[in-house]
Short mmCIF file of C-alpha atoms and ligand atoms in Angstrom, two decimals:
data_model
loop_
_atom_site.label_atom_id
_atom_site.label_comp_id
_atom_site.label_asym_id
_atom_site.label_seq_id
_atom_site.Cartn_x
_atom_site.Cartn_y
_atom_site.Cartn_z
CA MET V 1 -97.24 -9.97 74.69
CA ASN V 2 -97.24 -6.97 72.48
CA PRO V 3 -95.67 -8.27 68.25
CA ILE V 4 -93.19 -5.59 68.93
CA TYR V 5 -91.14 -7.66 71.52
CA ALA V 6 -91.91 -10.94 70.71
CA THR V 7 -90.05 -11.35 68.02
CA MET V 8 -86.99 -8.57 69.49
CA PRO V 9 -83.43 -9.99 69.78
CA THR V 10 -82.04 -9.34 73.14
CA SER V 11 -79.88 -5.22 72.92
CA VAL V 12 -76.69 -5.87 71.03
CA PHE V 13 -74.78 -3.85 73.81
CA GLU V 14 -76.20 -6.97 76.53
CA GLU V 15 -75.87 -9.67 74.38
CA ILE V 16 -71.66 -8.38 73.64
CA SER V 17 -71.30 -7.30 76.83
CA MET V 18 -72.27 -10.97 78.54
CA LEU V 19 -70.97 -12.63 76.13
CA ALA V 20 -67.49 -10.88 77.27
CA ARG V 21 -68.61 -11.32 80.73
CA LYS V 22 -68.41 -15.23 79.78
CA THR V 23 -65.39 -15.27 78.26
CA GLY V 24 -63.56 -12.98 80.35
CA ALA V 25 -62.87 -10.80 76.83
CA ILE V 26 -61.43 -7.19 77.20
CA ASN V 27 -65.10 -5.68 76.39
CA LEU V 28 -64.40 -2.85 74.04
CA GLY V 29 -68.03 -3.08 72.98
CA GLN V 30 -70.46 -0.80 74.71
CA GLY V 31 -69.94 2.17 75.95
CA PHE V 32 -68.95 3.18 79.06
CA PRO V 33 -64.94 4.68 80.15
CA ASP V 34 -63.29 1.36 82.65
CA GLY V 35 -62.70 4.96 84.84
CA ALA V 36 -64.07 5.69 88.54
CA GLY V 37 -65.18 8.98 86.91
CA PRO V 38 -64.45 12.58 88.72
CA LEU V 39 -64.14 11.87 92.38
CA ASP V 40 -65.53 15.16 93.49
CA ILE V 41 -69.08 14.85 91.50
CA ARG V 42 -68.85 11.55 93.14
CA GLN V 43 -68.38 13.07 96.05
CA ALA V 44 -71.76 15.32 95.69
CA ALA V 45 -73.69 13.38 94.95
CA ALA V 46 -72.41 10.73 98.29
CA ASP V 47 -73.04 14.05 100.25
CA ALA V 48 -76.16 14.44 99.16
CA VAL V 49 -77.62 10.60 100.02
CA LEU V 50 -76.19 11.22 103.72
CA ASN V 51 -77.36 15.39 104.29
CA GLY V 52 -79.71 15.86 101.47
CA SER V 53 -82.97 14.49 100.82
CA ASN V 54 -83.92 10.74 99.97
CA GLN V 55 -87.63 11.67 99.08
CA TYR V 56 -89.57 12.17 95.81
CA PRO V 57 -87.66 15.23 94.39
CA PRO V 58 -90.44 17.74 92.15
CA MET V 59 -91.88 15.84 88.76
CA MET V 60 -89.86 18.22 86.90
CA GLY V 61 -86.37 17.51 88.10
CA THR V 62 -85.42 20.12 91.04
CA ASP V 63 -85.23 24.06 90.90
CA ARG V 64 -81.29 23.35 90.96
CA LEU V 65 -80.59 20.98 88.09
CA ARG V 66 -83.21 22.33 86.20
CA ASP V 67 -81.35 26.24 86.44
CA ALA V 68 -78.13 24.14 86.55
CA VAL V 69 -79.04 22.56 83.07
CA ALA V 70 -79.62 26.10 81.44
CA ASP V 71 -77.48 27.78 82.62
CA HIS V 72 -74.51 25.30 81.65
CA TYR V 73 -76.63 25.49 77.57
CA ARG V 74 -76.18 29.56 77.66
CA ARG V 75 -72.67 29.53 79.04
CA PHE V 76 -71.57 26.30 76.13
CA HIS V 77 -73.47 26.34 73.87
CA GLY V 78 -75.23 30.02 73.56
CA LEU V 79 -79.01 28.47 74.51
CA ASP V 80 -81.18 30.56 75.48
CA ALA V 81 -83.36 28.99 77.61
CA THR V 82 -84.07 29.02 81.68
CA GLY V 83 -85.08 26.78 84.11
CA SER V 84 -88.40 26.29 83.11
CA ASP V 85 -87.52 24.87 79.70
CA ILE V 86 -85.82 21.98 81.45
CA LEU V 87 -87.36 18.79 82.32
CA VAL V 88 -84.81 15.89 84.49
CA THR V 89 -85.38 12.44 83.64
CA SER V 90 -83.54 8.74 84.40
CA GLY V 91 -81.44 9.25 81.65
CA ALA V 92 -81.28 10.08 77.84
CA THR V 93 -83.75 6.92 77.19
CA GLU V 94 -86.62 8.03 79.46
CA ALA V 95 -86.07 11.19 77.66
CA LEU V 96 -86.49 9.45 74.25
CA SER V 97 -89.47 7.66 75.47
CA ALA V 98 -91.48 10.47 77.25
CA ALA V 99 -90.80 12.66 73.72
CA LEU V 100 -92.13 9.97 70.84
CA LEU V 101 -94.71 8.77 73.44
CA ALA V 102 -96.44 12.50 73.39
CA LEU V 103 -94.83 13.64 70.10
CA ILE V 104 -96.11 11.20 68.44
CA SER V 105 -100.28 10.38 67.68
CA PRO V 106 -101.00 6.56 65.78
CA GLY V 107 -100.24 6.73 62.78
CA ASP V 108 -97.34 9.66 62.33
CA GLU V 109 -94.32 8.79 60.12
CA VAL V 110 -90.90 9.52 61.96
CA LEU V 111 -87.62 10.24 60.01
CA LEU V 112 -84.68 7.87 61.57
CA ILE V 113 -81.67 7.96 59.66
CA GLN V 114 -79.04 5.18 59.87
CA PRO V 115 -76.97 3.54 61.30
CA MET V 116 -79.25 4.72 64.26
CA TYR V 117 -79.47 3.60 67.93
CA ASP V 118 -80.99 0.18 69.07
CA ALA V 119 -83.63 2.29 70.67
CA TYR V 120 -84.98 4.16 68.31
CA LEU V 121 -87.32 1.61 66.33
CA PRO V 122 -89.11 -0.04 69.13
CA LEU V 123 -89.65 3.30 70.82
CA VAL V 124 -90.69 4.85 67.78
CA GLN V 125 -93.93 1.41 66.83
CA ARG V 126 -94.66 1.38 70.43
CA ALA V 127 -95.71 5.11 70.44
CA GLY V 128 -97.88 4.68 67.61
CA GLY V 129 -95.71 6.02 64.76
CA VAL V 130 -94.38 4.35 61.39
CA ALA V 131 -90.82 4.76 60.56
CA LYS V 132 -89.26 6.18 57.44
CA LEU V 133 -85.88 4.58 57.32
CA VAL V 134 -83.19 7.13 55.12
CA SER V 135 -79.26 5.47 55.75
CA MET V 136 -76.08 6.94 55.87
CA ALA V 137 -72.96 4.94 53.96
CA PRO V 138 -69.27 5.06 54.69
CA PRO V 139 -66.62 5.62 54.55
CA ASP V 140 -68.40 9.79 53.78
CA TRP V 141 -71.33 9.07 56.38
CA ARG V 142 -72.84 12.66 55.58
CA LEU V 143 -76.60 13.59 56.16
CA PRO V 144 -78.39 12.60 53.20
CA ILE V 145 -80.08 15.67 53.31
CA GLU V 146 -82.06 15.01 49.59
CA ALA V 147 -82.62 11.49 50.86
CA ILE V 148 -84.63 13.13 54.35
CA ALA V 149 -86.34 15.82 51.75
CA ALA V 150 -87.23 13.42 49.82
CA ALA V 151 -88.59 10.85 52.24
CA ILE V 152 -90.71 13.16 54.38
CA SER V 153 -94.76 13.10 53.80
CA PRO V 154 -97.45 15.16 55.28
CA ARG V 155 -97.74 12.97 57.87
CA THR V 156 -94.63 13.02 58.95
CA ARG V 157 -94.28 14.48 62.50
CA VAL V 158 -91.00 14.18 63.64
CA ILE V 159 -87.32 13.59 62.71
CA LEU V 160 -85.14 12.19 65.43
CA PHE V 161 -81.41 13.34 64.80
CA ASN V 162 -78.66 12.30 66.54
CA ASN V 163 -75.37 14.67 67.01
CA PRO V 164 -72.88 13.66 67.45
CA LEU V 165 -73.32 10.42 66.49
CA ASN V 166 -73.25 6.22 67.88
CA PRO V 167 -72.06 4.23 66.12
CA ILE V 168 -69.60 5.73 63.14
CA ALA V 169 -68.34 9.33 66.09
CA ARG V 170 -68.93 11.73 63.01
CA VAL V 171 -70.06 15.74 64.46
CA PHE V 172 -71.97 17.05 61.52
CA ASP V 173 -70.87 20.30 60.47
CA ASP V 174 -71.95 23.33 60.38
CA GLY V 175 -73.67 23.81 56.29
CA GLU V 176 -75.37 20.07 57.56
CA ILE V 177 -76.86 21.59 60.25
CA ALA V 178 -78.69 24.58 58.32
CA ALA V 179 -79.75 22.11 55.86
CA LEU V 180 -81.26 20.43 58.55
CA ALA V 181 -82.38 23.24 60.19
CA GLU V 182 -83.69 25.01 57.12
CA LEU V 183 -86.29 20.48 55.48
CA CYS V 184 -87.69 20.55 59.47
CA VAL V 185 -88.35 24.98 59.15
CA ARG V 186 -89.87 24.26 55.22
CA ARG V 187 -91.76 20.96 56.41
CA ASP V 188 -92.67 21.79 60.07
CA LEU V 189 -90.87 19.46 61.06
CA ILE V 190 -89.91 18.61 64.75
CA ALA V 191 -86.64 17.34 65.30
CA LEU V 192 -86.11 15.28 68.52
CA CYS V 193 -82.30 15.39 68.91
CA ASP V 194 -80.51 13.96 70.83
CA GLU V 195 -77.07 15.03 71.76
CA VAL V 196 -76.26 12.99 74.83
CA TRP V 197 -71.95 12.95 73.10
CA GLU V 198 -72.60 16.88 73.13
CA HIS V 199 -69.30 16.91 74.52
CA VAL V 200 -67.10 14.50 73.75
CA LEU V 201 -65.63 16.14 70.51
CA PHE V 202 -62.33 16.49 69.46
CA ASP V 203 -59.70 18.14 67.17
CA GLY V 204 -61.29 21.12 68.74
CA ARG V 205 -65.08 20.43 67.23
CA GLN V 206 -67.61 22.76 68.31
CA HIS V 207 -70.74 21.02 69.26
CA LEU V 208 -73.85 22.78 66.75
CA PRO V 209 -77.19 22.20 68.79
CA LEU V 210 -80.05 22.18 65.79
CA ILE V 211 -82.04 24.20 68.16
CA THR V 212 -80.23 27.19 68.28
CA ALA V 213 -80.60 27.44 64.25
CA PRO V 214 -82.67 29.87 62.74
CA GLY V 215 -86.38 28.56 62.87
CA MET V 216 -86.15 25.79 65.16
CA ARG V 217 -85.98 27.12 68.85
CA GLU V 218 -89.50 26.57 68.94
CA ARG V 219 -89.56 22.70 66.68
CA THR V 220 -86.76 21.29 68.10
CA VAL V 221 -87.09 18.91 71.72
CA LYS V 222 -82.66 18.57 72.55
CA ILE V 223 -81.99 15.68 74.35
CA GLY V 224 -78.60 15.43 76.83
CA SER V 225 -77.12 13.16 79.31
CA ALA V 226 -75.29 13.36 82.93
CA GLY V 227 -74.44 9.85 81.50
CA LYS V 228 -71.73 10.65 79.19
CA ILE V 229 -70.85 13.75 80.42
CA PHE V 230 -69.57 12.98 83.68
CA SER V 231 -68.10 9.27 82.23
CA LEU V 232 -70.18 8.30 85.03
CA THR V 233 -72.42 6.03 81.97
CA GLY V 234 -74.28 4.46 85.03
CA TRP V 235 -76.51 7.55 86.67
CA LYS V 236 -78.54 7.95 84.27
CA VAL V 237 -79.91 11.21 85.04
CA GLY V 238 -81.07 12.95 81.51
CA PHE V 239 -82.26 16.26 80.28
CA VAL V 240 -84.71 17.62 78.30
CA VAL V 241 -85.05 20.67 76.93
CA ALA V 242 -87.15 22.71 74.56
CA ALA V 243 -90.38 25.29 74.20
CA PRO V 244 -93.43 25.13 76.73
CA THR V 245 -95.72 23.89 74.50
CA LEU V 246 -93.53 20.61 73.74
CA LEU V 247 -92.14 20.56 76.96
CA ALA V 248 -95.89 20.22 78.72
CA PRO V 249 -97.06 17.27 77.02
CA ILE V 250 -93.28 15.41 77.50
CA ALA V 251 -93.88 16.16 81.16
CA LYS V 252 -96.90 14.40 80.78
CA ALA V 253 -95.71 11.70 79.61
CA HIS V 254 -92.44 11.70 82.02
CA GLN V 255 -94.79 11.58 84.86
CA PHE V 256 -95.48 8.19 84.20
CA LEU V 257 -93.03 6.82 83.04
CA THR V 258 -90.29 7.12 85.81
CA PHE V 259 -92.15 10.30 87.31
CA THR V 260 -89.10 11.06 88.96
CA THR V 261 -84.96 11.31 88.79
CA PRO V 262 -82.50 10.18 92.12
CA PRO V 263 -82.54 13.60 94.31
CA ASN V 264 -79.12 12.95 95.03
CA LEU V 265 -77.60 12.38 91.64
CA GLN V 266 -79.12 15.27 90.65
CA ALA V 267 -77.20 17.70 93.31
CA ALA V 268 -74.62 16.03 91.88
CA VAL V 269 -75.94 16.80 88.34
CA ALA V 270 -76.51 20.46 88.92
CA TYR V 271 -72.74 20.67 91.02
CA GLY V 272 -70.58 18.80 88.01
CA LEU V 273 -72.12 21.14 85.11
CA GLY V 274 -70.96 24.42 86.96
CA LYS V 275 -67.39 23.31 86.92
CA GLU V 276 -65.07 25.39 84.77
CA GLU V 277 -64.70 25.09 81.33
CA SER V 278 -61.17 23.60 81.83
CA TYR V 279 -62.40 20.05 83.23
CA PHE V 280 -64.90 19.53 79.55
CA GLU V 281 -61.77 20.30 77.35
CA ALA V 282 -59.30 18.24 79.95
CA MET V 283 -62.22 15.29 79.31
CA ARG V 284 -61.95 15.86 75.51
CA GLY V 285 -58.28 15.98 75.90
CA ASP V 286 -57.53 12.46 77.60
CA TYR V 287 -61.16 10.22 75.40
CA GLN V 288 -58.49 12.05 72.54
CA ARG V 289 -55.40 10.39 73.70
CA SER V 290 -57.44 7.03 74.21
CA ARG V 291 -58.60 7.29 70.68
CA ASP V 292 -55.22 8.08 69.05
CA ARG V 293 -54.03 5.39 70.61
CA LEU V 294 -56.36 2.94 69.63
CA THR V 295 -56.13 4.02 66.09
CA ALA V 296 -51.59 4.47 66.36
CA ARG V 297 -52.28 0.58 67.39
CA LEU V 298 -54.70 -1.20 65.42
CA ILE V 299 -52.80 0.99 61.78
CA ALA V 300 -49.68 -0.46 62.36
CA ALA V 301 -51.57 -4.24 62.35
CA GLY V 302 -53.34 -2.73 58.58
CA TYR V 303 -56.72 -2.12 59.85
CA ALA V 304 -58.72 0.20 57.54
CA VAL V 305 -59.32 3.14 60.45
CA LEU V 306 -61.75 5.89 60.67
CA PRO V 307 -62.15 8.91 61.04
CA SER V 308 -63.42 9.64 64.67
CA GLU V 309 -65.11 12.94 65.09
CA GLY V 310 -66.46 12.40 69.21
CA THR V 311 -67.91 9.89 71.00
CA TYR V 312 -66.18 7.44 72.72
CA PHE V 313 -65.54 5.14 69.45
CA LEU V 314 -63.51 4.36 66.40
CA CYS V 315 -65.18 2.19 63.61
CA ILE V 316 -63.06 -0.59 61.43
CA ASP V 317 -63.36 -1.31 58.06
CA LEU V 318 -63.13 -4.82 57.86
CA ALA V 319 -62.82 -5.04 54.09
CA ALA V 320 -60.82 -2.42 53.10
CA SER V 321 -58.42 -4.15 55.82
CA GLY V 322 -58.41 -7.59 53.65
CA ILE V 323 -60.97 -8.99 56.26
CA ALA V 324 -63.69 -10.59 54.30
CA LEU V 325 -65.22 -11.97 57.24
CA GLY V 326 -68.94 -10.13 57.83
CA ASP V 327 -68.94 -7.60 60.72
CA ARG V 328 -71.33 -10.01 63.08
CA ALA V 329 -69.30 -13.02 62.46
CA PHE V 330 -66.15 -11.42 63.18
CA CYS V 331 -67.37 -10.04 66.53
CA LEU V 332 -68.24 -13.01 67.35
CA ARG V 333 -64.86 -15.23 66.64
CA ALA V 334 -62.77 -12.04 67.81
CA ILE V 335 -64.23 -12.08 71.53
CA GLU V 336 -64.11 -16.21 71.20
CA ASP V 337 -60.92 -16.31 69.45
CA ALA V 338 -59.41 -13.23 70.26
CA GLY V 339 -60.62 -12.13 73.49
CA VAL V 340 -61.61 -8.69 72.57
CA ALA V 341 -65.39 -7.57 72.19
CA ALA V 342 -66.91 -5.38 69.54
CA ILE V 343 -70.41 -4.32 68.04
CA PRO V 344 -71.33 -4.81 64.60
CA ILE V 345 -72.13 -1.76 62.87
CA SER V 346 -75.09 -3.83 60.63
CA ALA V 347 -76.94 -4.24 64.17
CA PHE V 348 -77.87 -0.10 63.86
CA TYR V 349 -79.44 -0.36 60.48
CA THR V 350 -83.22 -2.18 60.10
CA GLU V 351 -82.33 -2.66 56.54
CA ASN V 352 -79.63 -2.12 53.62
CA ALA V 353 -76.75 -2.67 56.66
CA PRO V 354 -73.35 -2.32 55.58
CA THR V 355 -71.52 -5.25 56.96
CA SER V 356 -68.13 -4.64 56.97
CA VAL V 357 -67.44 -2.12 59.85
CA ILE V 358 -67.54 -2.77 63.27
CA ARG V 359 -67.56 -0.70 66.77
CA LEU V 360 -64.83 -0.32 69.94
CA CYS V 361 -65.33 1.80 72.85
CA PHE V 362 -61.04 3.09 73.00
CA ALA V 363 -62.68 4.74 76.82
CA LYS V 364 -60.19 2.64 78.57
CA SER V 365 -56.92 2.70 79.80
CA ASP V 366 -53.59 2.32 78.44
CA VAL V 367 -52.74 -0.60 79.34
CA VAL V 368 -56.63 -1.47 78.64
CA ILE V 369 -56.10 -0.16 75.13
CA ASP V 370 -52.11 -1.54 73.95
CA GLU V 371 -53.46 -5.89 75.11
CA ALA V 372 -56.98 -5.40 73.39
CA ALA V 373 -55.09 -3.80 70.17
CA GLU V 374 -52.29 -6.71 70.73
CA ARG V 375 -55.45 -9.38 70.88
CA LEU V 376 -56.42 -7.92 67.74
CA ALA V 377 -53.31 -7.44 65.71
CA ALA V 378 -52.32 -11.07 66.46
CA PHE V 379 -56.30 -12.47 65.32
CA ALA V 380 -55.81 -10.12 62.19
CA GLN V 381 -53.11 -12.34 60.25
CA GLN V 382 -55.83 -15.28 62.00
CA VAL V 383 -58.33 -13.75 60.10
CA ARG V 384 -56.66 -12.93 57.02
CA ASN V 385 -55.50 -16.66 56.06
N1 PMP W 1 -78.24 7.81 73.05
C1 PMP W 1 -77.03 7.95 72.66
C2 PMP W 1 -76.52 7.99 70.95
C3 PMP W 1 -76.95 7.26 73.45
O1 PMP W 1 -75.29 6.65 72.67
C4 PMP W 1 -76.94 6.34 74.57
C5 PMP W 1 -75.85 5.64 75.83
N2 PMP W 1 -74.67 5.99 75.65
C6 PMP W 1 -78.04 6.89 74.78
C7 PMP W 1 -78.92 7.60 73.80
C8 PMP W 1 -79.20 6.28 75.81
O2 PMP W 1 -78.09 7.42 76.97
P1 PMP W 1 -78.64 7.59 78.83
O3 PMP W 1 -77.80 6.38 79.13
O4 PMP W 1 -78.42 8.16 79.25
O5 PMP W 1 -80.65 6.71 78.75
N1 LIG W 2 -74.86 3.65 74.75
C1 LIG W 2 -74.07 2.46 75.16
C2 LIG W 2 -73.47 2.14 73.89
O1 LIG W 2 -73.69 2.58 72.27
C3 LIG W 2 -75.03 1.96 75.26
C4 LIG W 2 -75.92 2.52 76.34
C5 LIG W 2 -76.71 0.45 76.28
O2 LIG W 2 -76.47 -0.56 76.69
N2 LIG W 2 -77.86 0.35 75.95
O3 LIG W 2 -72.35 1.34 73.65
#
């Protein structure tokens, strides 16, 4: 067995969801909405299963979806791309895997910013890369540009940048994006941008793709996922946007990972990407209302809730809430004693983890939010004593 896997724990999302299933706890851990998802998009998938092709689509993705992705990004983010700049993958996870396998040679350094999505480090290591970690810290979670600059060496090839950032729900601002772009250009880095949350932003925020910053078009690999754009997280339809010199090797890696992605889901995603702006606004509005609902109830129960600028998540600072338990201990006890599952933020760090912050998913119906908040309110009383 490869030693990376010998000692690796099961993903925290799977671990917590399994515990929630076993105990019947309300699962605010793993990030997925509890609704069925947009009917017209599911209908488009069903129609494609019944009436369209169910055989292998082209390795790069269907022309229809590749064009739809390019049109969508031009319309929403002013990105200059055509269908030939797009590769369709089986989720953002496969896109990340293919990109890291293709772009890293053994010994190359890859900059990772903690807190980081759990797949990043094992994928970098398995691709032969050497991870260089820098950290962000609560409560502001500002992009640590100076620490990033200091961590770059002549062997550094790639920086992996997740914006909006899961788990701490930050949307990086113009100044942070401009500073990162300037650094990538000056130090000749490839930016691997995980932007799966690009449409889930609140309070009128705009997504600023790093690829559209000056000097970044040719050195950025942008990754998106239909799962998050359409609240259908099980669909696993991802897309890569990159200039030909970057896209070609990534496509070579993709052809021997999954080769292709179900054609019916590609058809439905192509349909969905063409939807009016009002669909995306309504989706954001619904999640923002859920965010506000859970936040208000948690604050009323004495929890210190950190700002959530985007994603399906908000964080609680336990210490600032008067709770002395560590994040993991709190989460394990909350599943058993409160019947609510959450994710400890320390799971997104490999070193120097803060241990007092937990993540909750608010992409749930009002009834579920209210019940979970009530249980957490009672639990706070219990663990404060
Ligand atoms: N990156 C981030 C930051 C995520 O939050 C997720 C899942 N929510 C993924 C990648 C994986 O996306 P997919 O399900 O499309 O593989
Ligand atoms: N992205 C989801 C989250 O952050 C989890 C996806 C997974 O379970 N791998 O909760």
